[in-house]
């Protein structure tokens, strides 16, 4: 039997036969759903991104510095970037989504100071290999609120000839490689370690200007529970920092120095 | 007082792993294991290490 259905004006006239389905939606519902989903996602994403940036800007901004944003990965972030002269960056991450902070400022130009703060990460330690490698302008690294343990630091500041200070106590308890990490970093004066966390042989022999506080922190940073390891220091730095009187340059024989290194009899302490 | 060894002027002490002009030895490490090399030889070794690490 054939029905002749009439619809309102401008409506479609259907030719239906009993016992037969016809897709009245003609896929329109699916298309509409898919399109709506895309638009909704896009709007939501854009909205979220905008708000995230605004929040990150507001919370990360420090007067006098280039503002930071919430980002998840920083490997090679400023590698070879040329900033305006004497720039300072406050890089504040709400969450780091991978374990790699290598080569962040390798060969970066005109960056005088970098402050890094990692709000959270699921990793216990982060790789910092080549972090400021061959960066010949940076003077200060501020890790005071770093928030993570230091992983391997191979080539960390290799060739960073103006690096003067690393602020914040470094937790080296998970660091297993420090190959050439401070080679040519001969301007370094300030560095600090969490006590008893250094568990690898480590070199500071390029660092002829290390302060007394820094040298003391290095010795205190050596793990008391290792054996067969060596810390290599600059004799020039030790002689100056621990000298018994102005200009005596006799630090390596001073009672204060000898008392300090006596606390780590399990370590070879080499002066070059 | 821990044992320390000092190299002659212009020389570096080494046991093949540790290098220094003055070395405060860890407990158990013998001074007899060390010998002197020149600073020029030491510089060569450092350079070779750097090249080995492809810097």
mmCIF file of C-alpha atoms in Angstrom:
data_model
loop_
_atom_site.group_PDB
_atom_site.id
_atom_site.type_symbol
_atom_site.label_atom_id
_atom_site.label_comp_id
_atom_site.label_asym_id
_atom_site.label_seq_id
_atom_site.Cartn_x
_atom_site.Cartn_y
_atom_site.Cartn_z
ATOM 1 C CA UNK A 1 0.000 0.000 0.000
ATOM 2 C CA UNK A 2 1.282 3.424 -0.768
ATOM 3 C CA UNK A 3 0.546 6.487 1.408
ATOM 4 C CA UNK A 4 0.583 9.958 0.130
ATOM 5 C CA UNK A 5 1.658 12.061 3.133
ATOM 6 C CA UNK A 6 1.351 15.772 3.018
ATOM 7 C CA UNK A 7 3.578 18.047 5.051
ATOM 8 C CA UNK A 8 3.488 21.688 5.798
ATOM 9 C CA UNK A 9 4.612 24.062 3.153
ATOM 10 C CA UNK A 10 8.300 23.759 2.246
ATOM 11 C CA UNK A 11 8.459 20.369 3.879
ATOM 12 C CA UNK A 12 9.883 17.311 2.262
ATOM 13 C CA UNK A 13 7.517 14.811 0.686
ATOM 14 C CA UNK A 14 8.414 11.301 1.675
ATOM 15 C CA UNK A 15 7.848 8.195 -0.279
ATOM 16 C CA UNK A 16 7.427 5.507 2.391
ATOM 17 C CA UNK A 17 6.716 1.885 1.977
ATOM 18 C CA UNK A 18 5.553 -0.349 4.804
ATOM 19 C CA UNK A 19 8.073 -2.878 5.964
ATOM 20 C CA UNK A 20 10.927 -0.562 5.086
ATOM 21 C CA UNK A 21 12.931 1.840 7.293
ATOM 22 C CA UNK A 22 14.048 5.140 6.103
ATOM 23 C CA UNK A 23 16.601 7.264 7.881
ATOM 24 C CA UNK A 24 14.693 10.414 8.525
ATOM 25 C CA UNK A 25 17.721 12.067 10.134
ATOM 26 C CA UNK A 26 19.884 11.533 7.070
ATOM 27 C CA UNK A 27 22.978 11.624 9.351
ATOM 28 C CA UNK A 28 22.180 15.150 10.434
ATOM 29 C CA UNK A 29 22.189 14.338 14.099
ATOM 30 C CA UNK A 30 25.631 12.752 13.931
ATOM 31 C CA UNK A 31 27.013 15.575 11.882
ATOM 32 C CA UNK A 32 25.575 18.130 14.248
ATOM 33 C CA UNK A 33 26.918 16.274 17.247
ATOM 34 C CA UNK A 34 30.384 15.960 15.772
ATOM 35 C CA UNK A 35 30.492 19.589 14.733
ATOM 36 C CA UNK A 36 29.194 20.707 18.101
ATOM 37 C CA UNK A 37 31.779 18.608 19.816
ATOM 38 C CA UNK A 38 34.532 20.222 17.756
ATOM 39 C CA UNK A 39 33.305 23.728 18.394
ATOM 40 C CA UNK A 40 32.763 23.002 22.060
ATOM 41 C CA UNK A 41 36.230 21.519 22.417
ATOM 42 C CA UNK A 42 37.778 24.413 20.574
ATOM 43 C CA UNK A 43 35.957 26.988 22.656
ATOM 44 C CA UNK A 44 36.793 25.153 25.851
ATOM 45 C CA UNK A 45 40.421 24.762 24.887
ATOM 46 C CA UNK A 46 40.799 28.405 23.939
ATOM 47 C CA UNK A 47 39.036 29.522 27.071
ATOM 48 C CA UNK A 48 41.167 27.250 29.239
ATOM 49 C CA UNK A 49 44.350 28.330 27.535
ATOM 50 C CA UNK A 50 43.534 31.994 27.954
ATOM 51 C CA UNK A 51 42.637 31.630 31.599
ATOM 52 C CA UNK A 52 45.686 29.474 32.255
ATOM 53 C CA UNK A 53 47.961 32.063 30.717
ATOM 54 C CA UNK A 54 46.320 34.856 32.643
ATOM 55 C CA UNK A 55 46.689 32.946 35.868
ATOM 56 C CA UNK A 56 50.246 31.958 35.083
ATOM 57 C CA UNK A 57 51.121 35.497 34.168
ATOM 58 C CA UNK A 58 49.565 36.896 37.307
ATOM 59 C CA UNK A 59 51.188 34.384 39.624
ATOM 60 C CA UNK A 60 54.480 34.092 37.838
ATOM 61 C CA UNK A 61 55.131 37.707 37.133
ATOM 62 C CA UNK A 62 57.842 39.415 39.070
ATOM 63 C CA UNK A 63 58.432 43.079 38.572
ATOM 64 C CA UNK A 64 61.566 43.703 36.596
ATOM 65 C CA UNK A 65 61.667 40.268 35.024
ATOM 66 C CA UNK A 66 60.257 38.716 31.930
ATOM 67 C CA UNK A 67 57.008 37.029 32.963
ATOM 68 C CA UNK A 68 56.696 33.299 32.924
ATOM 69 C CA UNK A 69 53.939 30.954 31.902
ATOM 70 C CA UNK A 70 52.671 27.588 32.867
ATOM 71 C CA UNK A 71 54.236 25.069 30.549
ATOM 72 C CA UNK A 72 54.859 21.385 30.798
ATOM 73 C CA UNK A 73 58.164 20.748 29.087
ATOM 74 C CA UNK A 74 61.289 22.862 29.102
ATOM 75 C CA UNK A 75 63.974 20.810 27.370
ATOM 76 C CA UNK A 76 65.985 23.205 25.204
ATOM 77 C CA UNK A 77 63.484 25.988 25.936
ATOM 78 C CA UNK A 78 65.862 28.919 25.432
ATOM 79 C CA UNK A 79 68.588 27.084 23.552
ATOM 80 C CA UNK A 80 70.499 29.686 21.495
ATOM 81 C CA UNK A 81 67.833 32.357 22.106
ATOM 82 C CA UNK A 82 69.090 35.957 22.050
ATOM 83 C CA UNK A 83 67.437 38.094 24.739
ATOM 84 C CA UNK A 84 67.675 41.842 25.287
ATOM 85 C CA UNK A 85 70.837 42.736 27.172
ATOM 86 C CA UNK A 86 70.984 41.921 30.883
ATOM 87 C CA UNK A 87 67.721 39.990 30.863
ATOM 88 C CA UNK A 88 66.422 38.137 33.866
ATOM 89 C CA UNK A 89 63.879 35.357 33.642
ATOM 90 C CA UNK A 90 61.674 33.929 36.339
ATOM 91 C CA UNK A 91 60.604 30.577 34.972
ATOM 92 C CA UNK A 92 57.870 29.237 37.144
ATOM 93 C CA UNK A 93 56.234 25.958 36.239
ATOM 94 C CA UNK A 94 53.039 24.824 37.869
ATOM 95 C CA UNK A 95 53.823 21.297 36.844
ATOM 96 C CA UNK A 96 56.592 19.691 34.859
ATOM 97 C CA UNK A 97 55.246 16.848 32.808
ATOM 98 C CA UNK A 98 58.488 15.172 31.882
ATOM 99 C CA UNK A 99 61.804 14.512 33.548
ATOM 100 C CA UNK A 100 63.988 16.516 31.244
ATOM 101 C CA UNK A 101 65.271 20.016 31.950
ATOM 102 C CA UNK A 102 68.326 19.609 29.781
ATOM 103 C CA UNK A 103 69.829 22.331 27.627
ATOM 104 C CA UNK A 104 67.296 24.943 28.754
ATOM 105 C CA UNK A 105 69.718 27.833 28.385
ATOM 106 C CA UNK A 106 72.494 26.405 26.269
ATOM 107 C CA UNK A 107 74.202 29.141 24.274
ATOM 108 C CA UNK A 108 71.477 31.600 25.315
ATOM 109 C CA UNK A 109 72.670 35.174 24.855
ATOM 110 C CA UNK A 110 72.250 38.223 27.112
ATOM 111 C CA UNK A 111 70.516 36.287 29.883
ATOM 112 C CA UNK A 112 72.066 37.399 33.155
ATOM 113 C CA UNK A 113 69.889 35.587 35.640
ATOM 114 C CA UNK A 114 67.523 32.642 35.552
ATOM 115 C CA UNK A 115 65.245 31.671 38.397
ATOM 116 C CA UNK A 116 63.627 28.276 38.078
ATOM 117 C CA UNK A 117 60.788 27.051 40.206
ATOM 118 C CA UNK A 118 58.981 23.783 39.613
ATOM 119 C CA UNK A 119 55.675 23.657 41.418
ATOM 120 C CA UNK A 120 55.132 19.958 41.093
ATOM 121 C CA UNK A 121 56.140 16.935 39.122
ATOM 122 C CA UNK A 122 55.509 13.253 39.441
ATOM 123 C CA UNK A 123 59.249 12.617 39.152
ATOM 124 C CA UNK A 124 61.596 12.444 42.099
ATOM 125 C CA UNK A 125 64.452 14.018 40.193
ATOM 126 C CA UNK A 126 64.968 15.917 36.952
ATOM 127 C CA UNK A 127 67.720 15.709 34.335
ATOM 128 C CA UNK A 128 69.739 18.924 34.103
ATOM 129 C CA UNK A 129 72.372 17.937 31.555
ATOM 130 C CA UNK A 130 73.770 20.820 29.520
ATOM 131 C CA UNK A 131 71.454 23.226 31.366
ATOM 132 C CA UNK A 132 73.578 26.346 30.772
ATOM 133 C CA UNK A 133 76.242 24.755 28.605
ATOM 134 C CA UNK A 134 78.288 27.261 26.636
ATOM 135 C CA UNK A 135 76.189 30.090 27.997
ATOM 136 C CA UNK A 136 78.804 32.805 28.318
ATOM 137 C CA UNK A 137 76.521 35.531 29.673
ATOM 138 C CA UNK A 138 74.649 34.028 32.593
ATOM 139 C CA UNK A 139 75.834 35.060 36.040
ATOM 140 C CA UNK A 140 73.194 33.786 38.422
ATOM 141 C CA UNK A 141 71.092 30.650 38.638
ATOM 142 C CA UNK A 142 68.508 30.856 41.353
ATOM 143 C CA UNK A 143 67.321 27.388 42.382
ATOM 144 C CA UNK A 144 66.191 28.509 45.838
ATOM 145 C CA UNK A 145 62.700 27.186 45.209
ATOM 146 C CA UNK A 146 63.590 24.569 42.643
ATOM 147 C CA UNK A 147 61.302 21.985 44.186
ATOM 148 C CA UNK A 148 63.018 18.883 42.791
ATOM 149 C CA UNK A 149 66.139 16.828 43.273
ATOM 150 C CA UNK A 150 68.934 17.163 40.771
ATOM 151 C CA UNK A 151 69.336 14.299 38.324
ATOM 152 C CA UNK A 152 72.370 13.929 36.107
ATOM 153 C CA UNK A 153 74.261 17.133 35.350
ATOM 154 C CA UNK A 154 76.655 16.146 32.577
ATOM 155 C CA UNK A 155 77.939 19.298 30.840
ATOM 156 C CA UNK A 156 75.681 21.360 33.138
ATOM 157 C CA UNK A 157 77.674 24.622 33.097
ATOM 158 C CA UNK A 158 80.446 23.611 30.745
ATOM 159 C CA UNK A 159 81.864 26.837 29.341
ATOM 160 C CA UNK A 160 79.622 29.077 31.486
ATOM 161 C CA UNK A 161 82.504 31.422 32.118
ATOM 162 C CA UNK A 162 80.534 34.198 33.849
ATOM 163 C CA UNK A 163 78.505 32.006 36.172
ATOM 164 C CA UNK A 164 79.069 33.462 39.620
ATOM 165 C CA UNK A 165 76.332 32.079 41.836
ATOM 166 C CA UNK A 166 73.991 29.149 42.066
ATOM 167 C CA UNK A 167 71.494 29.881 44.820
ATOM 168 C CA UNK A 168 69.587 27.204 46.688
ATOM 169 C CA UNK A 169 70.831 23.993 48.255
ATOM 170 C CA UNK A 170 71.171 21.323 45.572
ATOM 171 C CA UNK A 171 70.000 17.848 46.468
ATOM 172 C CA UNK A 172 72.369 15.537 44.607
ATOM 173 C CA UNK A 173 71.137 12.305 46.121
ATOM 174 C CA UNK A 174 69.835 11.096 42.745
ATOM 175 C CA UNK A 175 72.658 12.480 40.616
ATOM 176 C CA UNK A 176 74.670 9.740 38.947
ATOM 177 C CA UNK A 177 76.584 11.612 36.230
ATOM 178 C CA UNK A 178 78.455 14.923 36.453
ATOM 179 C CA UNK A 179 80.823 14.655 33.512
ATOM 180 C CA UNK A 180 82.610 17.959 32.838
ATOM 181 C CA UNK A 181 79.757 19.716 34.564
ATOM 182 C CA UNK A 182 81.670 22.823 35.651
ATOM 183 C CA UNK A 183 84.552 22.807 33.192
ATOM 184 C CA UNK A 184 85.648 26.368 32.454
ATOM 185 C CA UNK A 185 83.163 27.737 35.009
ATOM 186 C CA UNK A 186 86.009 29.568 36.676
ATOM 187 C CA UNK A 187 83.980 32.530 37.952
ATOM 188 C CA UNK A 188 81.805 30.430 40.243
ATOM 189 C CA UNK A 189 81.870 31.650 43.829
ATOM 190 C CA UNK A 190 78.644 30.433 45.368
ATOM 191 C CA UNK A 191 77.205 26.946 45.376
ATOM 192 C CA UNK A 192 75.405 24.994 48.063
ATOM 193 C CA UNK A 193 74.468 21.363 48.599
ATOM 194 C CA UNK A 194 72.057 19.540 50.831
ATOM 195 C CA UNK A 195 74.315 17.774 53.356
ATOM 196 C CA UNK A 196 75.292 14.170 52.678
ATOM 197 C CA UNK A 197 73.693 13.958 49.251
ATOM 198 C CA UNK A 198 76.699 13.740 46.902
ATOM 199 C CA UNK A 199 77.254 10.103 45.995
ATOM 200 C CA UNK A 200 79.478 10.339 42.920
ATOM 201 C CA UNK A 201 83.033 11.452 42.275
ATOM 202 C CA UNK A 202 82.771 15.092 41.374
ATOM 203 C CA UNK A 203 85.036 17.876 40.106
ATOM 204 C CA UNK A 204 85.257 21.532 41.049
ATOM 205 C CA UNK A 205 88.833 22.049 39.979
ATOM 206 C CA UNK A 206 87.970 24.773 37.493
ATOM 207 C CA UNK A 207 86.342 26.823 40.229
ATOM 208 C CA UNK A 208 89.252 28.823 41.607
ATOM 209 C CA UNK A 209 87.061 31.454 43.254
ATOM 210 C CA UNK A 210 84.762 29.315 45.377
ATOM 211 C CA UNK A 211 83.932 30.989 48.671
ATOM 212 C CA UNK A 212 84.620 29.491 52.051
ATOM 213 C CA UNK A 213 80.902 28.883 52.543
ATOM 214 C CA UNK A 214 80.739 27.063 49.217
ATOM 215 C CA UNK A 215 83.754 24.862 49.925
ATOM 216 C CA UNK A 216 82.351 24.058 53.348
ATOM 217 C CA UNK A 217 79.011 23.151 51.810
ATOM 218 C CA UNK A 218 80.690 20.914 49.237
ATOM 219 C CA UNK A 219 82.520 18.964 51.940
ATOM 220 C CA UNK A 220 79.374 18.755 54.038
ATOM 221 C CA UNK A 221 77.490 17.679 50.930
ATOM 222 C CA UNK A 222 79.607 14.556 50.490
ATOM 223 C CA UNK A 223 77.778 11.435 51.512
ATOM 224 C CA UNK A 224 79.122 9.795 54.636
ATOM 225 C CA UNK A 225 78.016 6.397 53.404
ATOM 226 C CA UNK A 226 79.989 5.946 50.199
ATOM 227 C CA UNK A 227 83.491 4.645 49.562
ATOM 228 C CA UNK A 228 86.106 4.932 46.841
ATOM 229 C CA UNK A 229 84.926 8.355 45.670
ATOM 230 C CA UNK A 230 86.874 11.539 45.072
ATOM 231 C CA UNK A 231 86.056 15.215 45.143
ATOM 232 C CA UNK A 232 88.519 17.365 43.226
ATOM 233 C CA UNK A 233 88.849 21.005 44.210
ATOM 234 C CA UNK A 234 90.937 23.944 43.191
ATOM 235 C CA UNK A 235 93.915 24.326 45.499
ATOM 236 C CA UNK A 236 93.889 28.033 44.708
ATOM 237 C CA UNK A 237 90.330 28.279 46.032
ATOM 238 C CA UNK A 238 91.054 26.303 49.208
ATOM 239 C CA UNK A 239 94.252 28.188 49.954
ATOM 240 C CA UNK A 240 92.497 31.509 49.606
ATOM 241 C CA UNK A 241 89.239 30.666 51.375
ATOM 242 C CA UNK A 242 90.805 29.030 54.411
ATOM 243 C CA UNK A 243 93.978 31.094 54.694
ATOM 244 C CA UNK A 244 94.969 31.767 58.275
ATOM 245 C CA UNK A 245 95.680 35.424 57.649
ATOM 246 C CA UNK A 246 95.233 37.918 54.843
ATOM 247 C CA UNK A 247 97.507 36.970 51.976
ATOM 248 C CA UNK A 248 98.916 33.880 53.686
ATOM 249 C CA UNK A 249 97.441 31.648 50.999
ATOM 250 C CA UNK A 250 97.864 28.629 53.267
ATOM 251 C CA UNK A 251 94.331 27.315 53.500
ATOM 252 C CA UNK A 252 95.048 23.692 52.673
ATOM 253 C CA UNK A 253 97.183 23.390 55.796
ATOM 254 C CA UNK A 254 94.922 25.380 58.096
ATOM 255 C CA UNK A 255 93.464 23.736 61.164
ATOM 256 C CA UNK A 256 89.982 24.787 60.059
ATOM 257 C CA UNK A 257 90.296 23.073 56.692
ATOM 258 C CA UNK A 258 91.814 19.932 58.165
ATOM 259 C CA UNK A 259 89.051 19.758 60.763
ATOM 260 C CA UNK A 260 86.448 20.145 58.040
ATOM 261 C CA UNK A 261 87.759 17.372 55.804
ATOM 262 C CA UNK A 262 88.273 15.108 58.800
ATOM 263 C CA UNK A 263 84.493 14.782 58.881
ATOM 264 C CA UNK A 264 84.574 12.833 55.590
ATOM 265 C CA UNK A 265 87.308 10.187 56.018
ATOM 266 C CA UNK A 266 85.577 8.009 53.415
ATOM 267 C CA UNK A 267 86.366 10.494 50.610
ATOM 268 C CA UNK A 268 89.538 11.248 48.711
ATOM 269 C CA UNK A 269 89.864 14.999 48.635
ATOM 270 C CA UNK A 270 92.110 16.104 45.847
ATOM 271 C CA UNK A 271 93.426 19.608 45.264
ATOM 272 C CA UNK A 272 94.638 20.538 41.800
ATOM 273 C CA UNK B 1 94.831 13.118 61.238
ATOM 274 C CA UNK B 2 94.248 11.777 57.744
ATOM 275 C CA UNK B 3 97.068 10.936 55.371
ATOM 276 C CA UNK B 4 97.900 13.495 52.703
ATOM 277 C CA UNK B 5 100.397 13.380 49.869
ATOM 278 C CA UNK B 6 101.931 16.296 47.982
ATOM 279 C CA UNK B 7 103.406 16.423 44.512
ATOM 280 C CA UNK B 8 106.714 18.083 43.728
ATOM 281 C CA UNK B 9 106.658 21.550 42.208
ATOM 282 C CA UNK B 10 105.222 21.431 38.687
ATOM 283 C CA UNK B 11 104.056 17.847 39.086
ATOM 284 C CA UNK B 12 100.736 16.080 39.613
ATOM 285 C CA UNK B 13 100.141 12.925 41.610
ATOM 286 C CA UNK B 14 97.961 10.170 40.200
ATOM 287 C CA UNK B 15 97.016 6.566 40.681
ATOM 288 C CA UNK B 16 95.382 6.462 37.255
ATOM 289 C CA UNK B 17 92.023 7.629 38.556
ATOM 290 C CA UNK B 18 92.704 10.443 40.969
ATOM 291 C CA UNK B 19 94.774 13.490 40.059
ATOM 292 C CA UNK B 20 96.013 16.256 42.316
ATOM 293 C CA UNK B 21 98.906 18.305 43.537
ATOM 294 C CA UNK B 22 97.807 17.540 47.073
ATOM 295 C CA UNK B 23 95.563 14.641 47.942
ATOM 296 C CA UNK B 24 93.965 13.811 51.269
ATOM 297 C CA UNK B 25 93.501 10.071 51.074
ATOM 298 C CA UNK B 26 90.374 8.266 52.091
ATOM 299 C CA UNK B 27 90.698 5.626 54.751
ATOM 300 C CA UNK B 28 92.279 2.525 53.279
ATOM 301 C CA UNK B 29 93.866 4.099 50.196
ATOM 302 C CA UNK B 30 97.644 3.680 50.101
ATOM 303 C CA UNK B 31 100.023 6.484 49.177
ATOM 304 C CA UNK B 32 102.269 3.931 47.464
ATOM 305 C CA UNK B 33 99.731 3.596 44.691
ATOM 306 C CA UNK B 34 100.476 7.117 43.471
ATOM 307 C CA UNK B 35 103.178 8.408 41.182
ATOM 308 C CA UNK B 36 104.022 11.767 39.685
ATOM 309 C CA UNK B 37 103.403 13.043 36.181
ATOM 310 C CA UNK B 38 104.143 16.469 34.774
ATOM 311 C CA UNK B 39 101.477 19.138 34.555
ATOM 312 C CA UNK B 40 101.814 19.011 30.782
ATOM 313 C CA UNK B 41 100.971 15.305 30.862
ATOM 314 C CA UNK B 42 98.039 16.050 33.132
ATOM 315 C CA UNK B 43 96.758 18.676 30.707
ATOM 316 C CA UNK B 44 96.957 16.149 27.892
ATOM 317 C CA UNK B 45 94.938 13.671 29.908
ATOM 318 C CA UNK B 46 92.281 16.295 30.621
ATOM 319 C CA UNK B 47 92.099 17.195 26.958
ATOM 320 C CA UNK B 48 91.770 13.570 25.978
ATOM 321 C CA UNK B 49 88.939 13.141 28.481
ATOM 322 C CA UNK B 50 87.148 16.130 27.017
ATOM 323 C CA UNK B 51 87.553 14.811 23.493
ATOM 324 C CA UNK B 52 86.355 11.410 24.623
ATOM 325 C CA UNK B 53 83.202 13.080 25.842
ATOM 326 C CA UNK B 54 82.774 14.879 22.529
ATOM 327 C CA UNK B 55 82.646 18.422 23.778
#
